[in-house]
mmCIF file of C-alpha atoms in Angstrom:
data_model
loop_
_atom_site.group_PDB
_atom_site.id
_atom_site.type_symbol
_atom_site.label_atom_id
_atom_site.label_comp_id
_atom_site.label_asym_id
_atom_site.label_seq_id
_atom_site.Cartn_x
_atom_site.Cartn_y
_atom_site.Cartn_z
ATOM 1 C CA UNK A 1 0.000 0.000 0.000
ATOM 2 C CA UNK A 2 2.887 2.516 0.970
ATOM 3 C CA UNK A 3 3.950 2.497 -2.309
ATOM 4 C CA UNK A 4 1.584 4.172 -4.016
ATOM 5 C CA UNK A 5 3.523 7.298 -1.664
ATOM 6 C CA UNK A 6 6.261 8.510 -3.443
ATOM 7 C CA UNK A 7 9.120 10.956 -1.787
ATOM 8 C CA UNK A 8 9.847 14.240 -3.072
ATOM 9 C CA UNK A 9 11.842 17.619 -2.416
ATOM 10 C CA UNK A 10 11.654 21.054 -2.884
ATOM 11 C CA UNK A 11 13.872 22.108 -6.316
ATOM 12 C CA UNK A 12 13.977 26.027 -7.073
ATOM 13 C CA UNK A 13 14.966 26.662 -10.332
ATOM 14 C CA UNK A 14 16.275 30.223 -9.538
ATOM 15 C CA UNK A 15 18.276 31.475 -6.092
ATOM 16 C CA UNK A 16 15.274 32.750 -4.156
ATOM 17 C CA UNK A 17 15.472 34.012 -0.634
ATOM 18 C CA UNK A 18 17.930 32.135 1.455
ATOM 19 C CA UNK A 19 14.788 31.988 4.361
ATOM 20 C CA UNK A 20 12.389 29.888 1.840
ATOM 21 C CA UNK A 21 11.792 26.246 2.308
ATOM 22 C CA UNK A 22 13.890 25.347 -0.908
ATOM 23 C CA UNK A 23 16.235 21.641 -0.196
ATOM 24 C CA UNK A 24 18.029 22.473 -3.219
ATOM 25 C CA UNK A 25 18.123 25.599 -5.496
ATOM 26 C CA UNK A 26 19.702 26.275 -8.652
ATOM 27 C CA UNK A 27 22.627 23.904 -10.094
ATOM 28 C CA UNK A 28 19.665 21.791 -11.684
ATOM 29 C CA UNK A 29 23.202 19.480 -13.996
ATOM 30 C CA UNK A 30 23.993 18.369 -10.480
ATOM 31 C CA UNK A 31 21.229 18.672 -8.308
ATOM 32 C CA UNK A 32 18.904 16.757 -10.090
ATOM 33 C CA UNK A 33 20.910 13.245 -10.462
ATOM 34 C CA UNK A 34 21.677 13.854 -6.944
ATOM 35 C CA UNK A 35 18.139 13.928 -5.794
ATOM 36 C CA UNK A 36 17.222 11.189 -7.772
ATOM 37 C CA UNK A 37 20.730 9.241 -6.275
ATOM 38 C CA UNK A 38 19.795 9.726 -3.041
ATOM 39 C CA UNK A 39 16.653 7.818 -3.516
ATOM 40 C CA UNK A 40 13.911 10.295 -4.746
ATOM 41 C CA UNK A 41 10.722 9.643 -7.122
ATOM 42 C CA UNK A 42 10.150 13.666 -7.404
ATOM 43 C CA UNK A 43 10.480 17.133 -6.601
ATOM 44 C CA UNK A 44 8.298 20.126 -6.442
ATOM 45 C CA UNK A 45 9.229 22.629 -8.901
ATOM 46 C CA UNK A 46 9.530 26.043 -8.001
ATOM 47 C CA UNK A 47 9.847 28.387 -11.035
ATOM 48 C CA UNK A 48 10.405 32.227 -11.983
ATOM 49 C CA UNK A 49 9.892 31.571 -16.124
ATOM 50 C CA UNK A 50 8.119 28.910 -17.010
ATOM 51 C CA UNK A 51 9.321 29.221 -20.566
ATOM 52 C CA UNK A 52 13.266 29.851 -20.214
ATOM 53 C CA UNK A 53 16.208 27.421 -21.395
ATOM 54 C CA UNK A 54 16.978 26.701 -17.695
ATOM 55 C CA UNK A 55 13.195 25.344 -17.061
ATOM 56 C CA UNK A 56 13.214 23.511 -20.501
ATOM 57 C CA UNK A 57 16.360 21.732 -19.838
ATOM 58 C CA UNK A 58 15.928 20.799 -15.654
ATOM 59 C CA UNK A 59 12.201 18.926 -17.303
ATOM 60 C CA UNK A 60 14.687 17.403 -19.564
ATOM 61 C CA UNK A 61 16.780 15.994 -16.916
ATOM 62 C CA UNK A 62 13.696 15.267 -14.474
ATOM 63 C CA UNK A 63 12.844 13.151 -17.549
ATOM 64 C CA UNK A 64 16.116 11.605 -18.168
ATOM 65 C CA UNK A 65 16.100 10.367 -14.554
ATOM 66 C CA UNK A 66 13.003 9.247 -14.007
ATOM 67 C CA UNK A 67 11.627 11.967 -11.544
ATOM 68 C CA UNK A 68 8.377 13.318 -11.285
ATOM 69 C CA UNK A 69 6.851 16.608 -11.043
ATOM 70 C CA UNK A 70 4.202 16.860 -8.187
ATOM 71 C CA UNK A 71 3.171 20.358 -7.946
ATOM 72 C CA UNK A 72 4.365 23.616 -9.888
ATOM 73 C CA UNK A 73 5.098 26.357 -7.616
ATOM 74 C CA UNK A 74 4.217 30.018 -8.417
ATOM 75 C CA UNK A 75 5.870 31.602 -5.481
ATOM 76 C CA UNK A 76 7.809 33.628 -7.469
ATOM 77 C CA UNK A 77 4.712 35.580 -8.830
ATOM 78 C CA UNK A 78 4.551 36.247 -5.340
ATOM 79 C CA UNK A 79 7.864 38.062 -4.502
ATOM 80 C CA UNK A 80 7.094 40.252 -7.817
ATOM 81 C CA UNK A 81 4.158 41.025 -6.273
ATOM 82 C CA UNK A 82 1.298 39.691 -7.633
ATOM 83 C CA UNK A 83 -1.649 38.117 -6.015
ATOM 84 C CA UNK A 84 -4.597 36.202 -7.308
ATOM 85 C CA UNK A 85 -6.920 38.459 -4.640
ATOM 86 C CA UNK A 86 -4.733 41.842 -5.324
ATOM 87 C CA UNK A 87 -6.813 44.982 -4.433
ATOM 88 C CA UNK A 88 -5.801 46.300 -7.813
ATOM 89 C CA UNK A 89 -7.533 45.147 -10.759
ATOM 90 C CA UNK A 90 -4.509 45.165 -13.325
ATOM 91 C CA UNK A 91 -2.362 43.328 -10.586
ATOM 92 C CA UNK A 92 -5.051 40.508 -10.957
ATOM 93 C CA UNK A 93 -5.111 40.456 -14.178
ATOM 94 C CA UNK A 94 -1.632 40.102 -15.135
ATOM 95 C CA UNK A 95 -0.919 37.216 -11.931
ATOM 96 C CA UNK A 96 -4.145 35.402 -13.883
ATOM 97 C CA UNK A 97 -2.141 36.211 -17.239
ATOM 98 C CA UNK A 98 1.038 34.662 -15.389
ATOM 99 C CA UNK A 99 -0.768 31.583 -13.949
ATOM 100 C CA UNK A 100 -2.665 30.772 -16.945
ATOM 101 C CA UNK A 101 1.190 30.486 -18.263
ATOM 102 C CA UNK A 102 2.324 28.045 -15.355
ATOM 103 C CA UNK A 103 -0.694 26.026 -15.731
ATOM 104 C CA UNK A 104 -0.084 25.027 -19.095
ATOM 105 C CA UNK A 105 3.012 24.320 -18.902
ATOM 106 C CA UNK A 106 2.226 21.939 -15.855
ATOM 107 C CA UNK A 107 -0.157 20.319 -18.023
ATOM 108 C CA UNK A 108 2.746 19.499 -20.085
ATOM 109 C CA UNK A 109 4.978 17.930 -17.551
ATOM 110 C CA UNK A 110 1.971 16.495 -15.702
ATOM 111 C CA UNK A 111 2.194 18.418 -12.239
ATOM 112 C CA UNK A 112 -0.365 20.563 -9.886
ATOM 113 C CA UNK A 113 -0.263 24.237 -9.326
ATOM 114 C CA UNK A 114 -0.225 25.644 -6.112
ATOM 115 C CA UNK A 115 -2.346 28.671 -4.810
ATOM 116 C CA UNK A 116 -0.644 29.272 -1.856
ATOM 117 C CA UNK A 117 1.197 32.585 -1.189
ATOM 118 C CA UNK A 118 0.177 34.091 -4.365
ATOM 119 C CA UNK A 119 -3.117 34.136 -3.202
ATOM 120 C CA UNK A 120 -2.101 37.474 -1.290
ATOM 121 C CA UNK A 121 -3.074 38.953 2.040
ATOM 122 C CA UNK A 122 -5.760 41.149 2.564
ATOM 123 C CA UNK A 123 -5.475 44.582 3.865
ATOM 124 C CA UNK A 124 -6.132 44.783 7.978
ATOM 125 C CA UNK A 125 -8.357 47.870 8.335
ATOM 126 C CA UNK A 126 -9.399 48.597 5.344
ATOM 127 C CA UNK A 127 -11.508 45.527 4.039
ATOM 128 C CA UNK A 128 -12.411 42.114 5.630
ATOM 129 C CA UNK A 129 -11.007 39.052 4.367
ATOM 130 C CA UNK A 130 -14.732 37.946 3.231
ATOM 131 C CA UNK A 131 -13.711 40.743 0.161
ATOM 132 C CA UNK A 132 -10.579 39.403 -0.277
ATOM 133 C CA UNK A 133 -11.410 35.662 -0.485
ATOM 134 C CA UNK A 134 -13.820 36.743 -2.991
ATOM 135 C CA UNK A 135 -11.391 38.656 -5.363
ATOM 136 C CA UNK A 136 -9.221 35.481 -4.764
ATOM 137 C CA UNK A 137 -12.392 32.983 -6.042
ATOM 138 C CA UNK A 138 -13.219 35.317 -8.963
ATOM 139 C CA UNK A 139 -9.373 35.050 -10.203
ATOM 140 C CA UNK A 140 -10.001 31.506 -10.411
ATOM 141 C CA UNK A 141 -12.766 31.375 -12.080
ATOM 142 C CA UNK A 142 -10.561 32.928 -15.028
ATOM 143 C CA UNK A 143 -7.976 30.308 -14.381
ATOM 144 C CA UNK A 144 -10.233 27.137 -14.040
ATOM 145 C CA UNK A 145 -10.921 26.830 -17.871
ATOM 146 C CA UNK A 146 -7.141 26.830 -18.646
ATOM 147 C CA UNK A 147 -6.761 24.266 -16.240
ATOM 148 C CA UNK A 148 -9.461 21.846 -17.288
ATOM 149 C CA UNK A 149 -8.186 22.107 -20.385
ATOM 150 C CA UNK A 150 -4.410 21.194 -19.110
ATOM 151 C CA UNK A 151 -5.955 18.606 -17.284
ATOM 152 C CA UNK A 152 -4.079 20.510 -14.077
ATOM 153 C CA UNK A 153 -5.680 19.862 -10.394
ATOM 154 C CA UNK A 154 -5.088 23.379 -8.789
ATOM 155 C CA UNK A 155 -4.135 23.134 -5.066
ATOM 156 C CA UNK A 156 -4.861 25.296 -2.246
ATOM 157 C CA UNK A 157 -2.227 25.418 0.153
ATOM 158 C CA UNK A 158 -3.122 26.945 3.881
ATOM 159 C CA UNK A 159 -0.276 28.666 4.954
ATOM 160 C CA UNK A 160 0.406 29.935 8.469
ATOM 161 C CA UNK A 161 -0.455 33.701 9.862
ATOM 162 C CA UNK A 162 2.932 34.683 10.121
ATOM 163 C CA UNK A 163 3.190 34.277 6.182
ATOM 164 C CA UNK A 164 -0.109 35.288 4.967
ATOM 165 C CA UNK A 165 -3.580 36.162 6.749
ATOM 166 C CA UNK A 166 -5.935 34.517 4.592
ATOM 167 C CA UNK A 167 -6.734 30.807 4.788
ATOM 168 C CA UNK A 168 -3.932 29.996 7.559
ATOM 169 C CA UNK A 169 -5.677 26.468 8.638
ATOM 170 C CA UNK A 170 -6.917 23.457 6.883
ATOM 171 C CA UNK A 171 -10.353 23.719 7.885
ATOM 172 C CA UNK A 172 -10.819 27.055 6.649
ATOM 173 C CA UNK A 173 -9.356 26.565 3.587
ATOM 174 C CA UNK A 174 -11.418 23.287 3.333
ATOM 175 C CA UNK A 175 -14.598 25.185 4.329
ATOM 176 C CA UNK A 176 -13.682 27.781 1.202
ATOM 177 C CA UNK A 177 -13.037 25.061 -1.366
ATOM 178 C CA UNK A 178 -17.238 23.423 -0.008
ATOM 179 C CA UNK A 179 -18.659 27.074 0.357
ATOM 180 C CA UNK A 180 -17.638 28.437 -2.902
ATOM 181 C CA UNK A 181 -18.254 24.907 -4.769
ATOM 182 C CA UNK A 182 -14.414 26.078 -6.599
ATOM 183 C CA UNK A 183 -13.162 22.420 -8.114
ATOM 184 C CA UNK A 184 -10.190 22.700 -6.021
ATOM 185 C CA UNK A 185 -7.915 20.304 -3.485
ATOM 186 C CA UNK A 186 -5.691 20.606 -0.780
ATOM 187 C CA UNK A 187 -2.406 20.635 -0.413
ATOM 188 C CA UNK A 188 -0.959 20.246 3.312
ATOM 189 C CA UNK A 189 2.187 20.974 4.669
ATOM 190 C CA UNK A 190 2.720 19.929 8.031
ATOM 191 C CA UNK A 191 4.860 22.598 9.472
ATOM 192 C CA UNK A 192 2.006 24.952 8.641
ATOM 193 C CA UNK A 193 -0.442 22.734 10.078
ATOM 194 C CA UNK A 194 1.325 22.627 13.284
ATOM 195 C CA UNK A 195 1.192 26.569 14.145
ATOM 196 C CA UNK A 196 -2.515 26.874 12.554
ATOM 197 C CA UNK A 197 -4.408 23.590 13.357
ATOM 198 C CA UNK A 198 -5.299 22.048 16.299
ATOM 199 C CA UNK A 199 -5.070 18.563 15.271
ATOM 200 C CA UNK A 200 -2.469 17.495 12.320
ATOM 201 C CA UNK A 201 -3.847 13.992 12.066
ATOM 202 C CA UNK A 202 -7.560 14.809 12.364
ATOM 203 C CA UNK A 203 -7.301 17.847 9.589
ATOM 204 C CA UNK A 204 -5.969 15.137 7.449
ATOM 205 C CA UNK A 205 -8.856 12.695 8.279
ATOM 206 C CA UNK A 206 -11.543 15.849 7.919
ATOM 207 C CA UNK A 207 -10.103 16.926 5.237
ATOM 208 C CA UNK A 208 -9.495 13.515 3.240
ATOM 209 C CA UNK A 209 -11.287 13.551 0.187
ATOM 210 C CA UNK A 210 -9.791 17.306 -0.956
ATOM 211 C CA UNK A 211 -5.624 16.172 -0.130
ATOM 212 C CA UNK A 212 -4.079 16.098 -3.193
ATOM 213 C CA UNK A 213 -0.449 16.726 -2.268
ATOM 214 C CA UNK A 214 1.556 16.391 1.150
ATOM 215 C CA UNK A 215 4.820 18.858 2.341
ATOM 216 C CA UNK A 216 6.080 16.692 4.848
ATOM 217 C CA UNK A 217 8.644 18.214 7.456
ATOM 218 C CA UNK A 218 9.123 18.149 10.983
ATOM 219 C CA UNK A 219 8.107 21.031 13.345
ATOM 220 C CA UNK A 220 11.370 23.480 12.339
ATOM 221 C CA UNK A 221 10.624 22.927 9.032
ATOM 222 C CA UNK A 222 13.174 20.216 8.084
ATOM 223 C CA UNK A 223 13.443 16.606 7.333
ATOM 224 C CA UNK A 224 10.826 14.478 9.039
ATOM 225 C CA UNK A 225 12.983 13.279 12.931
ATOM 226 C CA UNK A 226 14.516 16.344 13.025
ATOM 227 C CA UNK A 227 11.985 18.444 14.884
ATOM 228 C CA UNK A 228 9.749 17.226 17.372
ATOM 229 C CA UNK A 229 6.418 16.405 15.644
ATOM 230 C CA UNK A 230 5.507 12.682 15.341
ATOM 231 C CA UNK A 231 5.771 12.098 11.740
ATOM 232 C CA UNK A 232 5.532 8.243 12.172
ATOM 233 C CA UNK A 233 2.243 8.770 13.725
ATOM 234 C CA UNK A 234 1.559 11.178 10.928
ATOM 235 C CA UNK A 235 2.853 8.770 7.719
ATOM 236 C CA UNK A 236 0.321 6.105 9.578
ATOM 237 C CA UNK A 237 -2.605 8.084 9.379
ATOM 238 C CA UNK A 238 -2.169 9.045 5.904
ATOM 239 C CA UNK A 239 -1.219 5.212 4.741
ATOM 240 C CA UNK A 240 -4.862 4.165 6.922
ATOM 241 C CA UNK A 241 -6.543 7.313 5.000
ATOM 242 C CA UNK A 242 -5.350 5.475 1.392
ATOM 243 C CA UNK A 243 -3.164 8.790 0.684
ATOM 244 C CA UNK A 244 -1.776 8.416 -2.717
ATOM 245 C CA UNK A 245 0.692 10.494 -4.092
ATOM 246 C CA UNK A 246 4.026 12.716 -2.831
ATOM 247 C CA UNK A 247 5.365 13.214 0.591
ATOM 248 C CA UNK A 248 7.497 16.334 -0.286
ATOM 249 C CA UNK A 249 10.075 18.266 1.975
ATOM 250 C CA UNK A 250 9.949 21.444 1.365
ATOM 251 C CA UNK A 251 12.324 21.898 3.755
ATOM 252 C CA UNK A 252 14.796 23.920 4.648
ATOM 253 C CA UNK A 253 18.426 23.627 3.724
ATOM 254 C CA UNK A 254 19.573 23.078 7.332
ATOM 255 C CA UNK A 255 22.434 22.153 7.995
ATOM 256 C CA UNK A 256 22.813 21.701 3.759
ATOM 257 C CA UNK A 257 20.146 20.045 1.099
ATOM 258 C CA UNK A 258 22.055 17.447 0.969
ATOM 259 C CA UNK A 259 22.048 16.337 4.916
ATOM 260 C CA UNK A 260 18.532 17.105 5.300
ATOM 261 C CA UNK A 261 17.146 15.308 2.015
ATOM 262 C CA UNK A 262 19.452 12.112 3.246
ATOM 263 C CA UNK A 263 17.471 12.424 6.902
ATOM 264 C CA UNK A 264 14.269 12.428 4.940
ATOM 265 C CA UNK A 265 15.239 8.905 2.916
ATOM 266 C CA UNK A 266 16.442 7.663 6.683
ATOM 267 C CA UNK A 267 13.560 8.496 7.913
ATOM 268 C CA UNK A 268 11.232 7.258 4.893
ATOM 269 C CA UNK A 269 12.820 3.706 4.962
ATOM 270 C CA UNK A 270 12.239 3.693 8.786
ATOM 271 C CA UNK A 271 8.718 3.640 8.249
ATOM 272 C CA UNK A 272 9.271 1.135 5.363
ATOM 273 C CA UNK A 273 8.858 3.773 2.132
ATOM 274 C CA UNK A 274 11.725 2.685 -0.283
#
């Protein structure tokens, strides 16, 4: 049963901030046979262009070496400023005109899209997050035909308050996905889960049917044993729940990628995922 859970990590395909939960960033000719080395089935793919040599050739070697894509992630959009629920009108439109963009070309590679920090914040004291959340839903409206086309499942990721102020837990972003009726799923990262939710293993089992995608890392966001969350407890709810599909660290590079990404195999065979 475990193995339809495959392993992943966190590959950024430009420098990023040295803060974000990246394992390994850049050097895609040597990276990428070393993630796949180490005993990898996949990464998560952050990207800045979507259409640049650099991106082209890193799906080239993901192909080469037998690793898959699990979800695309648009944070960059994000540190350029551009949000899915922007207050501004033309900021929308160009993040949908950007997304629209990513989506295809996940269709191509077959991976998900994230909605997680471009989403955007909204503005304490002057508008609610109720008008927020709905500038958010109408961007994706615009977006959901592209994806149905792509065939692309588009994931929304709860991320914790000290990141972003709109759909921080798992049950609110679950009750968002059933109130607005949006075709969307879930994608849950533990370390988030641990600040916002007051149960990790019983948002998982609420939220069940809408979990698409799994970042797995331990409490200080890095490989799963090196915190002090029980992520054996954790693996066994998902592997009762029938989870199929990527446990991903998007971890940090603590002490280095490589380190951490080799805790997350020790760990993984531990709980008998080779």
């Amino acid at each position: 049963m475990e193995r339809n859970i495959k392993k992943s990590v966190s590959l950024s395909l430009f420098r990023g901030k040295p803060e974000s939960p990246i394992l390994f960033r850049d050097d895609i000719e040597h990276t990428i046979p070393l993630v796949k080395d180490i005993g990898y089935d996949g990464v998560d793919l952050f990207v800045e262009d979507e259409q640049s040599d650099k991106t082209l050739r890193a799906v080239q070697l993901l192909q080469q070496h037998d690793l898959g894509i699990g979800v695309v992630m648009p944070a960059a959009l994000a540190g350029m400023g551009l949000f899915l629920g922007d207050s501004n009108p033309a900021v929308r439109e160009e993040t949908v005109r950007r997304m629209k963009g990513i989506i295809r070309f996940a269709g191509d590679i077959g991976g998900m899209v994230s909605l997680g920090l471009v989403r955007g914040s909204y503005l304490v004291g002057k508008e609610s997050a109720e008008t927020m959340l709905a500038r958010f839903a109408a961007s994706v409206e615009q977006l959901l035909p592209t994806a149905e086309a792509a065939g692309v499942p588009l994931l929304i990721e709860p991320i914790n308050r000290y990141e972003i102020n709109t759909l921080c837990s798992s049950m609110e972003a679950a009750r968002f996905i059933w109130e607005t009726k949006l075709p969307l799923g879930l994608m849950l990262d533990t370390f988030h889960m641990n600040i916002e939710d007051e149960s990790i293993c019983a948002s998982f089992i609420s939220c069940k049917d809408l979990v698409k995608h799994v970042h797995f890392v331990d409490s200080n966001r890095l490989a799963p044993s090196m915190g002090h969350l029980d992520m054996k407890g954790i693996f066994a709810v998902l592997v009762a729940l029938g989870y199929q599909g990527y446990l991903c660290l998007e971890a940090l590079d603590r002490p280095d990628g490589l380190t951490c990404a080799k805790k997350g195999i020790e760990f993984f065979t531990s709980v008998g995922l080779r």
